[in-house]
Amino acid sequence: AYYDTTLLFPTNAVEGSTHDTGVFVLDMSDPARPVQTATLSTPAMQSPHESLSLNPARGLLAADLGNPLAYPGWVDIYDVSQDCRHPVLDSSLPVGVLGHEGAFSPDGRTFWVSSAGGGTMTALDISNPTVPRILWTQTGIDVHGLNISNDGRTVYEADLGNNHTAGLDIVDVSAIQRRDPGAQGHLVSHLSWPDVSLPQVPLPVTIHKHPYLVEVDEFATDGTGGGAPTSDAGSHAGAARIIDIADPAHPRVVSDIRLTAQLTADRARETGDPGANSSL
């Protein structure tokens, strides 16, 4: 098991932390008695934020340096194929442009670095993980979380909405997957919904052989087109939804997943709850 010990670097080091910083590696042979076997303390592993990713197909562990907005996109790649309890560093380089989240393509040849408020998303060729190289950088869209289709040809982006309405972007990256010279991604479609807040993660799923995304928004917001998180009584929580992506050019929300506590009508009762506010 691999986990980030950092909520917000370097507060874990200066606010009385009793343990080392970085990413911890655990031997889970006996899940009732996990044993720490290593600490990864390279730059990105000190503050991977929401980027720590494992690709079992190639036995690679990767992360980019991130914080709630964006850090310089330093990317660390480790080989865990020989002994997953003791990762071996393949590379640690500033190749991600700006960092916040990250994800592997399923085949493990591409690592995607998104920067949320930094307005960039970068595709890294890690066919040789010791020499990662930039394939393409998308700019002008605040990509939060992201996932990639099984064939590596489509990126599903949680779009925070910089100069447009927040929601979902579906991007064709077939040329990047093929490694065409000068390859770029192309926007296929953009989708929003009335109760959007800060889109967080689009998770591809298949239900009865039909493709969907389970998308989850982060926080609550005052506006209907994304915006700063708030705990105000009049705000609405983004919550979650299921999106039909059978036609990538025309995705559509087919259901909302929402607790009673996430209904706007109930927000006033919750604003006084401990922890109901956000330091952001």
Coordinates of C-alpha atoms in Angstrom, one line a residue:
A1 CA 0.0 0.0 0.0
Y2 CA 1.1 3.5 -0.8
Y3 CA -0.3 6.6 0.9
D4 CA 0.4 10.3 1.1
T5 CA 1.0 11.6 4.7
T6 CA 0.5 15.2 3.7
L7 CA -2.7 17.2 4.0
L8 CA -1.1 20.5 3.1
F9 CA 2.7 20.6 2.9
P10 CA 4.6 21.8 4.9
T11 CA 2.1 22.0 7.7
N12 CA 2.6 18.3 8.5
A13 CA 6.2 19.1 9.3
V14 CA 5.8 22.3 11.3
E15 CA 2.6 21.7 13.3
G16 CA 3.9 19.0 15.7
S17 CA 3.9 16.0 13.3
T18 CA 5.5 13.0 15.0
H19 CA 6.4 11.1 11.8
D20 CA 8.4 11.6 8.7
T21 CA 6.9 13.4 5.7
G22 CA 6.5 11.9 2.3
V23 CA 4.7 8.8 0.9
F24 CA 4.7 5.8 3.1
V25 CA 5.1 2.2 1.7
L26 CA 3.4 -0.6 3.7
D27 CA 3.8 -4.3 3.5
M28 CA 0.2 -5.5 3.6
S29 CA 0.9 -9.3 3.6
D30 CA -0.9 -9.4 6.9
P31 CA -3.5 -6.7 6.6
A32 CA -4.2 -6.8 10.3
R33 CA -0.5 -5.8 10.9
P34 CA 0.8 -3.6 8.2
V35 CA 4.5 -2.9 8.3
Q36 CA 6.1 0.2 7.0
T37 CA 9.0 -0.7 4.6
A38 CA 10.0 2.6 3.0
T39 CA 9.4 6.3 2.9
L40 CA 9.5 8.1 -0.4
S41 CA 10.8 11.6 0.2
T42 CA 11.6 13.0 -3.3
P43 CA 10.0 16.4 -4.2
A44 CA 6.6 15.2 -5.6
M45 CA 6.2 12.5 -3.0
Q46 CA 6.5 15.2 -0.3
S47 CA 3.3 16.9 -1.6
P48 CA 1.6 14.7 -4.2
H49 CA -1.8 16.3 -3.2
E50 CA -4.3 14.3 -5.3
S51 CA -1.9 12.8 -7.9
L52 CA -0.4 9.7 -6.3
S53 CA -1.1 6.9 -8.9
L54 CA -0.2 3.2 -9.3
N55 CA -0.2 1.4 -12.7
P56 CA -0.1 -2.3 -12.0
A57 CA 0.3 -3.2 -15.7
R58 CA 3.8 -1.7 -15.7
G59 CA 4.6 -1.7 -12.0
L60 CA 5.0 2.1 -11.8
L61 CA 4.2 4.5 -9.1
A62 CA 4.0 8.2 -9.9
A63 CA 3.0 11.6 -8.5
D64 CA 3.4 15.3 -9.3
L65 CA 4.0 18.1 -6.9
G66 CA 0.7 19.7 -6.0
N67 CA -1.3 21.9 -3.6
P68 CA -4.9 23.2 -3.5
L69 CA -4.2 25.5 -6.5
A70 CA -1.0 24.4 -8.3
Y71 CA 2.7 23.8 -7.7
P72 CA 5.5 23.6 -10.2
G73 CA 4.8 20.2 -11.9
W74 CA 7.7 18.2 -10.6
V75 CA 7.1 14.5 -11.4
D76 CA 8.5 11.5 -9.6
I77 CA 8.3 8.0 -11.1
Y78 CA 9.2 4.8 -9.2
D79 CA 9.6 1.2 -10.3
V80 CA 7.7 -1.2 -8.0
S81 CA 7.7 -4.2 -10.4
Q82 CA 10.6 -6.0 -8.7
D83 CA 9.8 -5.4 -5.1
C84 CA 6.7 -3.4 -4.4
R85 CA 7.8 -2.9 -0.7
H86 CA 10.9 -1.1 -1.8
P87 CA 10.2 1.2 -4.8
V88 CA 13.2 2.2 -7.0
L89 CA 13.4 5.7 -8.2
D90 CA 13.3 5.9 -12.0
S91 CA 13.2 9.7 -12.4
S92 CA 12.4 13.0 -10.6
L93 CA 12.2 15.9 -13.0
P94 CA 10.2 19.2 -13.5
V95 CA 8.4 17.9 -16.6
G96 CA 4.7 18.3 -15.5
V97 CA 4.5 22.1 -16.1
L98 CA 2.1 22.7 -13.1
G99 CA 0.8 20.0 -10.7
H100 CA -2.3 19.2 -8.7
E101 CA -3.7 15.8 -9.8
G102 CA -2.5 13.0 -12.0
A103 CA -3.5 9.8 -13.6
F104 CA -2.0 7.0 -15.7
S105 CA -3.3 5.9 -19.1
P106 CA -4.3 2.2 -18.5
D107 CA -1.3 0.9 -20.5
G108 CA 1.0 2.8 -18.3
R109 CA 2.8 4.6 -21.2
T110 CA 1.4 8.1 -20.4
F111 CA 1.1 10.0 -17.2
W112 CA -1.3 12.9 -17.2
V113 CA -0.6 15.9 -14.9
S114 CA -3.5 18.4 -14.3
S115 CA -3.0 21.7 -12.4
A116 CA -6.6 22.7 -11.4
G117 CA -6.4 26.4 -11.0
G118 CA -3.1 26.5 -12.9
G119 CA -4.9 26.1 -16.2
T120 CA -2.7 23.3 -17.7
M121 CA -2.9 19.6 -18.4
T122 CA 0.2 17.8 -19.6
A123 CA 0.7 14.4 -21.2
L124 CA 4.0 12.8 -20.4
D125 CA 5.5 10.0 -22.4
I126 CA 6.8 7.5 -19.8
S127 CA 7.4 4.6 -22.2
N128 CA 10.9 5.0 -20.8
P129 CA 10.2 6.0 -17.2
T130 CA 13.8 7.1 -16.6
V131 CA 13.5 9.7 -19.4
P132 CA 9.9 11.1 -19.3
R133 CA 9.1 13.7 -22.0
I134 CA 6.3 16.1 -22.6
L135 CA 4.0 15.1 -25.5
W136 CA 1.4 17.9 -25.3
T137 CA 0.2 20.6 -22.9
Q138 CA -3.4 21.7 -22.9
T139 CA -3.8 25.3 -21.7
G140 CA -6.7 27.6 -20.8
I141 CA -8.8 25.0 -19.1
D142 CA -8.7 24.4 -15.4
V143 CA -8.6 20.6 -15.3
H144 CA -9.2 19.2 -11.8
G145 CA -9.4 15.4 -11.6
L146 CA -9.3 13.2 -14.7
N147 CA -9.5 9.7 -15.9
I148 CA -8.6 8.0 -19.2
S149 CA -10.6 5.4 -21.2
N150 CA -9.4 1.8 -21.3
D151 CA -8.0 2.2 -24.8
G152 CA -6.1 5.4 -23.8
R153 CA -7.8 7.4 -26.6
T154 CA -10.2 9.6 -24.5
V155 CA -9.6 11.8 -21.5
Y156 CA -12.5 12.7 -19.2
E157 CA -11.7 16.0 -17.5
A158 CA -13.4 17.6 -14.4
D159 CA -13.4 21.2 -15.7
L160 CA -13.5 23.9 -13.0
G161 CA -14.7 26.4 -15.5
N162 CA -12.2 29.3 -15.9
N163 CA -13.9 31.4 -18.6
H164 CA -16.9 29.2 -19.1
T165 CA -19.3 27.0 -17.1
A166 CA -17.8 24.3 -15.0
G167 CA -18.5 20.7 -15.8
L168 CA -17.1 17.8 -17.9
D169 CA -14.8 17.9 -20.9
I170 CA -14.4 14.9 -23.2
V171 CA -11.1 15.1 -25.1
D172 CA -10.0 12.9 -28.0
V173 CA -6.3 12.1 -27.4
S174 CA -6.0 9.3 -30.0
A175 CA -3.1 11.0 -31.7
I176 CA -1.2 11.2 -28.5
Q177 CA -1.9 7.6 -27.7
R178 CA -0.5 6.7 -31.2
R179 CA 2.5 9.0 -30.6
D180 CA 1.8 10.9 -33.9
P181 CA 4.4 13.6 -34.5
G182 CA 3.1 16.9 -33.0
A183 CA 0.0 15.2 -31.6
Q184 CA -2.6 17.2 -29.8
G185 CA -5.8 16.5 -28.0
H186 CA -9.1 17.8 -29.4
L187 CA -12.2 18.7 -27.4
V188 CA -15.1 16.5 -28.3
S189 CA -17.8 17.9 -26.0
H190 CA -18.4 20.0 -22.9
L191 CA -21.2 19.3 -20.5
S192 CA -22.5 21.2 -17.4
W193 CA -25.5 20.8 -15.1
P194 CA -27.6 23.2 -13.1
D195 CA -26.2 22.3 -9.6
V196 CA -22.5 22.2 -10.6
S197 CA -20.0 23.3 -8.0
L198 CA -16.3 22.3 -8.4
P199 CA -16.1 19.2 -10.6
Q200 CA -13.7 16.8 -8.9
V201 CA -13.4 13.4 -10.6
P202 CA -15.1 11.6 -13.5
L203 CA -14.9 7.8 -13.0
P204 CA -15.7 5.6 -16.1
V205 CA -17.9 2.6 -15.3
T206 CA -19.8 0.1 -17.4
I207 CA -23.4 -0.9 -16.4
H208 CA -25.1 -3.6 -18.5
K209 CA -22.5 -3.1 -21.2
H210 CA -23.3 0.6 -21.4
P211 CA -20.6 3.3 -20.7
Y212 CA -21.2 5.9 -18.1
L213 CA -19.2 8.3 -15.9
V214 CA -19.8 8.6 -12.2
E215 CA -18.9 12.2 -11.6
V216 CA -18.4 13.8 -8.2
D217 CA -18.3 17.6 -7.4
E218 CA -16.2 18.9 -4.5
F219 CA -17.6 21.4 -2.0
A220 CA -20.6 23.7 -2.2
T221 CA -20.8 27.0 -4.1
D222 CA -22.9 30.1 -4.2
G223 CA -23.1 30.1 -8.0
T224 CA -24.4 27.7 -10.6
G225 CA -21.4 27.8 -12.8
G226 CA -18.7 26.9 -10.4
G227 CA -16.9 29.2 -8.0
A228 CA -15.2 29.5 -4.6
P229 CA -16.3 26.9 -2.0
T230 CA -18.5 28.1 0.7
S231 CA -20.6 26.8 3.7
D232 CA -23.2 29.6 3.4
A233 CA -26.8 28.5 4.0
G234 CA -27.8 29.6 0.5
S235 CA -25.2 27.6 -1.3
H236 CA -25.7 24.3 -3.1
A237 CA -23.6 21.2 -2.8
G238 CA -22.3 19.7 -6.1
A239 CA -22.7 16.1 -4.9
A240 CA -22.6 13.4 -7.6
R241 CA -24.3 12.2 -10.8
I242 CA -24.2 9.5 -13.5
I243 CA -23.5 10.7 -17.0
D244 CA -24.2 8.7 -20.1
I245 CA -21.2 8.8 -22.5
A246 CA -22.3 6.3 -25.1
D247 CA -22.3 9.2 -27.6
P248 CA -19.2 11.2 -26.6
A249 CA -20.3 14.2 -28.6
H250 CA -23.6 14.4 -26.7
P251 CA -23.0 13.2 -23.0
R252 CA -26.0 13.6 -20.8
V253 CA -26.8 13.4 -17.1
V254 CA -29.1 10.5 -16.4
S255 CA -29.4 10.6 -12.6
D256 CA -28.3 12.6 -9.5
I257 CA -26.8 11.0 -6.4
R258 CA -27.7 13.3 -3.5
L259 CA -28.1 12.9 0.2
T260 CA -30.8 14.9 2.1
A261 CA -27.9 16.7 3.8
Q262 CA -26.8 17.9 0.3
L263 CA -30.1 19.6 -0.6
T264 CA -30.0 23.4 -0.6
A265 CA -33.1 23.5 1.5
D266 CA -31.3 21.8 4.3
R267 CA -28.1 23.8 4.2
A268 CA -29.2 26.3 6.9
R269 CA -29.4 23.5 9.4
E270 CA -25.9 22.4 8.8
T271 CA -23.8 25.6 8.7
G272 CA -23.3 25.4 12.5
D273 CA -22.0 21.8 12.5
P274 CA -18.4 21.3 13.6
G275 CA -16.3 21.1 10.5
A276 CA -19.0 22.4 8.2
N277 CA -16.8 25.3 7.0
S278 CA -13.8 25.1 4.8
S279 CA -10.4 26.7 5.3
L280 CA -10.2 27.2 1.5

